[in-house]
């Protein structure tokens, strides 16, 4: 079974804190993605990566950065958390040779107070 | 701009059939996905259509009309466990997924 694991299900952080969200996949997928999911809105792409040390901005990269030092791990960093970054964060991965199916992690519900 | 529209919420009865519609406008098109997401869980893949027509997979079927920018997900013999959100997403010319906001399906006994 493909597994995409996010390090935390729930996180509460203070405004201004630096926050790290970790995602690990065990299927040797080249592509990895970070989305946020908010009520009434579709999933919005923050950043994606097609290879180690490679990153591309998605639709809403402001206030975020990412790191992909190893193929299996894709980290999302909130440089200085703000209350408008309270959201559900979803990590996904897929094969480069088969983009027709993405596998999602369980999500991290982040609350910034 | 790019846009995906689907109803916010639908209600259906256990054992019945329900059709969830999705219309899309994207720059280029490389296929249409449906995902199921139970509350508090990860989205899971249901179907992918790139050619016109109906694809059947057990109780679930997905239809695509490229000329109309339209798809639907058909769920038959509804079960209580089908209560979930159903996400429609289109793959654009850059192979980026454009997501709808999701349709929350409520199944009543």
mmCIF file of C-alpha atoms in Angstrom:
data_model
loop_
_atom_site.group_PDB
_atom_site.id
_atom_site.type_symbol
_atom_site.label_atom_id
_atom_site.label_comp_id
_atom_site.label_asym_id
_atom_site.label_seq_id
_atom_site.Cartn_x
_atom_site.Cartn_y
_atom_site.Cartn_z
ATOM 1 C CA UNK A 1 0.000 0.000 0.000
ATOM 2 C CA UNK A 2 1.234 3.447 -0.883
ATOM 3 C CA UNK A 3 1.765 5.498 2.174
ATOM 4 C CA UNK A 4 2.055 9.234 2.501
ATOM 5 C CA UNK A 5 2.656 10.179 6.098
ATOM 6 C CA UNK A 6 2.386 13.633 7.575
ATOM 7 C CA UNK A 7 4.166 14.158 10.848
ATOM 8 C CA UNK A 8 1.269 15.667 12.797
ATOM 9 C CA UNK A 9 -2.525 15.453 12.580
ATOM 10 C CA UNK A 10 -3.082 18.556 14.720
ATOM 11 C CA UNK A 11 -0.817 21.488 15.521
ATOM 12 C CA UNK A 12 -1.360 24.687 17.446
ATOM 13 C CA UNK A 13 1.239 27.402 17.010
ATOM 14 C CA UNK A 14 1.595 31.017 18.006
ATOM 15 C CA UNK A 15 1.679 33.956 15.614
ATOM 16 C CA UNK A 16 5.224 34.628 14.474
ATOM 17 C CA UNK A 17 6.519 31.116 15.142
ATOM 18 C CA UNK A 18 8.423 29.193 12.484
ATOM 19 C CA UNK A 19 6.476 26.034 11.674
ATOM 20 C CA UNK A 20 7.673 22.869 9.961
ATOM 21 C CA UNK A 21 5.238 20.399 8.386
ATOM 22 C CA UNK A 22 6.847 17.152 7.331
ATOM 23 C CA UNK A 23 5.684 14.695 4.695
ATOM 24 C CA UNK A 24 7.217 11.335 3.856
ATOM 25 C CA UNK A 25 6.212 8.891 1.111
ATOM 26 C CA UNK A 26 7.395 5.329 0.750
ATOM 27 C CA UNK A 27 6.728 4.594 -2.928
ATOM 28 C CA UNK A 28 9.709 6.291 -4.571
ATOM 29 C CA UNK A 29 7.471 8.914 -6.174
ATOM 30 C CA UNK A 30 9.191 11.759 -7.974
ATOM 31 C CA UNK A 31 6.377 14.288 -7.588
ATOM 32 C CA UNK A 32 5.362 15.750 -4.262
ATOM 33 C CA UNK A 33 2.872 18.490 -3.512
ATOM 34 C CA UNK A 34 1.685 20.682 -0.669
ATOM 35 C CA UNK A 35 -1.907 21.940 -0.670
ATOM 36 C CA UNK A 36 -4.060 23.800 1.761
ATOM 37 C CA UNK A 37 -7.757 23.057 2.068
ATOM 38 C CA UNK A 38 -10.203 25.623 3.412
ATOM 39 C CA UNK A 39 -14.012 25.373 3.689
ATOM 40 C CA UNK A 40 -15.772 26.461 0.512
ATOM 41 C CA UNK A 41 -12.564 26.523 -1.495
ATOM 42 C CA UNK A 42 -10.920 23.851 -3.583
ATOM 43 C CA UNK A 43 -7.511 22.517 -2.710
ATOM 44 C CA UNK A 44 -4.981 25.225 -3.429
ATOM 45 C CA UNK A 45 -1.450 24.336 -4.444
ATOM 46 C CA UNK A 46 1.248 25.974 -2.352
ATOM 47 C CA UNK A 47 4.428 24.369 -3.718
ATOM 48 C CA UNK A 48 5.383 21.262 -5.622
ATOM 49 C CA UNK A 49 8.532 19.375 -6.439
ATOM 50 C CA UNK A 50 9.399 17.082 -9.332
ATOM 51 C CA UNK A 51 12.755 15.953 -8.021
ATOM 52 C CA UNK A 52 15.189 16.192 -5.144
ATOM 53 C CA UNK A 53 16.264 19.770 -4.429
ATOM 54 C CA UNK A 54 13.793 21.007 -7.007
ATOM 55 C CA UNK A 55 10.807 23.176 -6.120
ATOM 56 C CA UNK A 56 8.208 25.160 -7.979
ATOM 57 C CA UNK A 57 5.744 27.730 -6.693
ATOM 58 C CA UNK A 58 2.100 26.867 -6.857
ATOM 59 C CA UNK A 59 -0.826 29.237 -6.734
ATOM 60 C CA UNK A 60 -0.365 30.583 -3.196
ATOM 61 C CA UNK A 61 3.323 30.380 -2.178
ATOM 62 C CA UNK A 62 3.440 33.626 -0.203
ATOM 63 C CA UNK A 63 4.419 33.076 3.408
ATOM 64 C CA UNK A 64 5.633 29.532 2.739
ATOM 65 C CA UNK A 65 8.807 27.806 1.679
ATOM 66 C CA UNK A 66 9.688 24.164 1.070
ATOM 67 C CA UNK A 67 12.607 21.811 1.245
ATOM 68 C CA UNK A 68 13.241 18.550 -0.627
ATOM 69 C CA UNK A 69 16.630 17.233 0.439
ATOM 70 C CA UNK A 70 15.660 13.586 -0.034
ATOM 71 C CA UNK A 71 13.325 12.022 -2.557
ATOM 72 C CA UNK A 72 10.953 10.645 0.048
ATOM 73 C CA UNK A 73 10.621 13.790 2.162
ATOM 74 C CA UNK A 74 9.000 17.132 1.349
ATOM 75 C CA UNK A 75 8.808 19.745 4.076
ATOM 76 C CA UNK A 76 6.602 22.814 4.193
ATOM 77 C CA UNK A 77 7.866 25.751 6.227
ATOM 78 C CA UNK A 78 5.854 28.666 7.499
ATOM 79 C CA UNK A 79 8.527 31.271 8.068
ATOM 80 C CA UNK A 80 6.442 33.373 10.467
ATOM 81 C CA UNK A 81 3.036 31.871 11.127
ATOM 82 C CA UNK A 82 0.013 34.128 10.877
ATOM 83 C CA UNK A 83 -3.625 33.530 11.787
ATOM 84 C CA UNK A 84 -4.639 33.459 8.104
ATOM 85 C CA UNK A 85 -2.499 30.361 7.724
ATOM 86 C CA UNK A 86 -4.850 28.422 9.975
ATOM 87 C CA UNK A 87 -5.943 25.645 7.645
ATOM 88 C CA UNK A 88 -5.811 21.961 6.759
ATOM 89 C CA UNK A 89 -2.556 21.149 4.979
ATOM 90 C CA UNK A 90 -2.428 18.158 2.671
ATOM 91 C CA UNK A 91 0.659 16.550 1.204
ATOM 92 C CA UNK A 92 0.430 14.386 -1.921
ATOM 93 C CA UNK A 93 2.767 12.379 -4.108
ATOM 94 C CA UNK A 94 2.618 10.790 -7.547
ATOM 95 C CA UNK A 95 4.802 9.056 -10.097
ATOM 96 C CA UNK A 96 6.246 11.242 -12.822
ATOM 97 C CA UNK A 97 5.453 8.509 -15.351
ATOM 98 C CA UNK A 98 1.839 8.265 -14.172
ATOM 99 C CA UNK A 99 0.349 11.554 -13.134
ATOM 100 C CA UNK A 100 -3.143 10.145 -13.212
ATOM 101 C CA UNK A 101 -3.257 9.271 -9.560
ATOM 102 C CA UNK A 102 -2.016 11.257 -6.596
ATOM 103 C CA UNK A 103 -1.843 9.769 -3.111
ATOM 104 C CA UNK A 104 -2.615 12.015 -0.184
ATOM 105 C CA UNK A 105 -1.479 12.109 3.395
ATOM 106 C CA UNK A 106 -3.974 12.331 6.257
ATOM 107 C CA UNK A 107 -3.589 16.067 6.541
ATOM 108 C CA UNK A 108 -2.344 18.382 9.262
ATOM 109 C CA UNK A 109 -4.861 20.712 10.826
ATOM 110 C CA UNK A 110 -2.852 23.772 11.819
ATOM 111 C CA UNK A 111 -4.265 26.428 14.097
ATOM 112 C CA UNK A 112 -2.317 29.661 14.523
ATOM 113 C CA UNK A 113 -3.307 31.656 17.595
ATOM 114 C CA UNK B 1 -9.361 32.189 -15.665
ATOM 115 C CA UNK B 2 -9.558 28.585 -14.616
ATOM 116 C CA UNK B 3 -12.599 27.418 -12.746
ATOM 117 C CA UNK B 4 -14.288 24.273 -11.466
ATOM 118 C CA UNK B 5 -17.931 24.349 -10.361
ATOM 119 C CA UNK B 6 -19.746 21.682 -8.405
ATOM 120 C CA UNK B 7 -22.681 21.833 -5.993
ATOM 121 C CA UNK B 8 -21.819 22.532 -2.380
ATOM 122 C CA UNK B 9 -24.049 19.912 -0.841
ATOM 123 C CA UNK B 10 -26.434 17.135 -1.888
ATOM 124 C CA UNK B 11 -28.693 14.808 0.059
ATOM 125 C CA UNK B 12 -29.792 11.338 -1.023
ATOM 126 C CA UNK B 13 -31.429 8.262 0.449
ATOM 127 C CA UNK B 14 -29.738 4.966 1.228
ATOM 128 C CA UNK B 15 -30.194 2.543 -1.673
ATOM 129 C CA UNK B 16 -30.906 5.295 -4.197
ATOM 130 C CA UNK B 17 -28.818 6.771 -7.040
ATOM 131 C CA UNK B 18 -27.187 10.202 -7.010
ATOM 132 C CA UNK B 19 -25.401 12.185 -9.712
ATOM 133 C CA UNK B 20 -22.844 14.828 -8.781
ATOM 134 C CA UNK B 21 -22.118 17.285 -11.570
ATOM 135 C CA UNK B 22 -18.942 19.190 -12.296
ATOM 136 C CA UNK B 23 -18.253 21.833 -14.932
ATOM 137 C CA UNK B 24 -14.784 23.055 -15.703
ATOM 138 C CA UNK B 25 -12.983 25.817 -17.567
ATOM 139 C CA UNK B 26 -9.258 25.339 -17.892
ATOM 140 C CA UNK B 27 -6.459 26.438 -20.162
ATOM 141 C CA UNK B 28 -5.923 23.177 -21.940
ATOM 142 C CA UNK B 29 -7.242 19.898 -20.651
ATOM 143 C CA UNK B 30 -5.544 16.620 -19.819
ATOM 144 C CA UNK B 31 -8.222 14.815 -17.902
ATOM 145 C CA UNK B 32 -10.759 14.976 -15.101
ATOM 146 C CA UNK B 33 -10.452 13.378 -11.672
ATOM 147 C CA UNK B 34 -12.884 12.484 -8.962
ATOM 148 C CA UNK B 35 -11.722 11.982 -5.387
ATOM 149 C CA UNK B 36 -13.647 10.947 -2.276
ATOM 150 C CA UNK B 37 -12.848 12.536 1.067
ATOM 151 C CA UNK B 38 -14.388 11.398 4.322
ATOM 152 C CA UNK B 39 -14.458 13.989 7.098
ATOM 153 C CA UNK B 40 -11.043 14.367 8.683
ATOM 154 C CA UNK B 41 -9.393 11.982 6.239
ATOM 155 C CA UNK B 42 -7.224 12.152 3.123
ATOM 156 C CA UNK B 43 -8.809 12.363 -0.320
ATOM 157 C CA UNK B 44 -8.743 9.016 -2.107
ATOM 158 C CA UNK B 45 -8.755 8.517 -5.862
ATOM 159 C CA UNK B 46 -12.008 7.366 -7.475
ATOM 160 C CA UNK B 47 -11.665 7.912 -11.218
ATOM 161 C CA UNK B 48 -9.836 9.563 -14.074
ATOM 162 C CA UNK B 49 -11.463 10.359 -17.447
ATOM 163 C CA UNK B 50 -9.658 11.815 -20.418
ATOM 164 C CA UNK B 51 -11.873 10.564 -23.239
ATOM 165 C CA UNK B 52 -15.572 11.288 -23.707
ATOM 166 C CA UNK B 53 -17.961 8.756 -22.331
ATOM 167 C CA UNK B 54 -18.878 6.773 -19.285
ATOM 168 C CA UNK B 55 -16.476 4.685 -17.229
ATOM 169 C CA UNK B 56 -17.980 2.262 -14.764
ATOM 170 C CA UNK B 57 -16.259 0.960 -11.667
ATOM 171 C CA UNK B 58 -18.587 -1.080 -9.512
ATOM 172 C CA UNK B 59 -21.218 1.157 -7.898
ATOM 173 C CA UNK B 60 -19.429 4.288 -9.112
ATOM 174 C CA UNK B 61 -19.376 5.621 -12.678
ATOM 175 C CA UNK B 62 -17.829 8.774 -14.103
ATOM 176 C CA UNK B 63 -18.807 10.551 -17.290
ATOM 177 C CA UNK B 64 -16.969 13.147 -19.337
ATOM 178 C CA UNK B 65 -17.969 15.451 -22.172
ATOM 179 C CA UNK B 66 -14.940 17.444 -23.314
ATOM 180 C CA UNK B 67 -16.942 19.580 -25.740
ATOM 181 C CA UNK B 68 -19.258 20.703 -22.923
ATOM 182 C CA UNK B 69 -16.606 20.987 -20.211
ATOM 183 C CA UNK B 70 -18.753 18.717 -18.090
ATOM 184 C CA UNK B 71 -18.401 15.629 -15.954
ATOM 185 C CA UNK B 72 -20.518 13.754 -13.485
ATOM 186 C CA UNK B 73 -19.993 11.105 -10.865
ATOM 187 C CA UNK B 74 -22.824 8.604 -10.537
ATOM 188 C CA UNK B 75 -23.200 6.624 -7.337
ATOM 189 C CA UNK B 76 -25.622 3.698 -7.311
ATOM 190 C CA UNK B 77 -27.083 1.641 -4.461
ATOM 191 C CA UNK B 78 -26.027 4.266 -1.997
ATOM 192 C CA UNK B 79 -24.684 3.130 1.347
ATOM 193 C CA UNK B 80 -24.268 5.134 4.537
ATOM 194 C CA UNK B 81 -20.493 4.899 4.144
ATOM 195 C CA UNK B 82 -20.787 6.921 0.913
ATOM 196 C CA UNK B 83 -21.438 10.011 3.030
ATOM 197 C CA UNK B 84 -18.376 12.096 2.193
ATOM 198 C CA UNK B 85 -17.184 15.023 0.129
ATOM 199 C CA UNK B 86 -16.554 14.381 -3.551
ATOM 200 C CA UNK B 87 -13.865 16.483 -5.167
ATOM 201 C CA UNK B 88 -13.704 17.196 -8.877
ATOM 202 C CA UNK B 89 -10.362 18.265 -10.372
ATOM 203 C CA UNK B 90 -9.229 19.009 -13.926
ATOM 204 C CA UNK B 91 -5.694 18.656 -15.219
ATOM 205 C CA UNK B 92 -4.714 21.697 -17.281
ATOM 206 C CA UNK B 93 -2.231 22.085 -20.133
ATOM 207 C CA UNK B 94 0.661 22.373 -17.644
ATOM 208 C CA UNK B 95 -0.448 19.167 -15.951
ATOM 209 C CA UNK B 96 -1.511 21.096 -12.881
ATOM 210 C CA UNK B 97 -4.656 20.046 -11.043
ATOM 211 C CA UNK B 98 -7.396 22.651 -10.700
ATOM 212 C CA UNK B 99 -9.707 21.645 -7.871
ATOM 213 C CA UNK B 100 -13.367 22.272 -7.200
ATOM 214 C CA UNK B 101 -14.501 23.105 -3.668
ATOM 215 C CA UNK B 102 -16.066 19.685 -3.262
ATOM 216 C CA UNK B 103 -19.635 18.406 -2.920
ATOM 217 C CA UNK B 104 -20.683 17.203 0.504
ATOM 218 C CA UNK B 105 -22.970 14.203 0.054
ATOM 219 C CA UNK B 106 -25.312 13.380 2.928
ATOM 220 C CA UNK B 107 -26.953 9.961 2.895
ATOM 221 C CA UNK B 108 -30.155 9.514 4.895
ATOM 222 C CA UNK B 109 -31.571 6.139 5.964
#
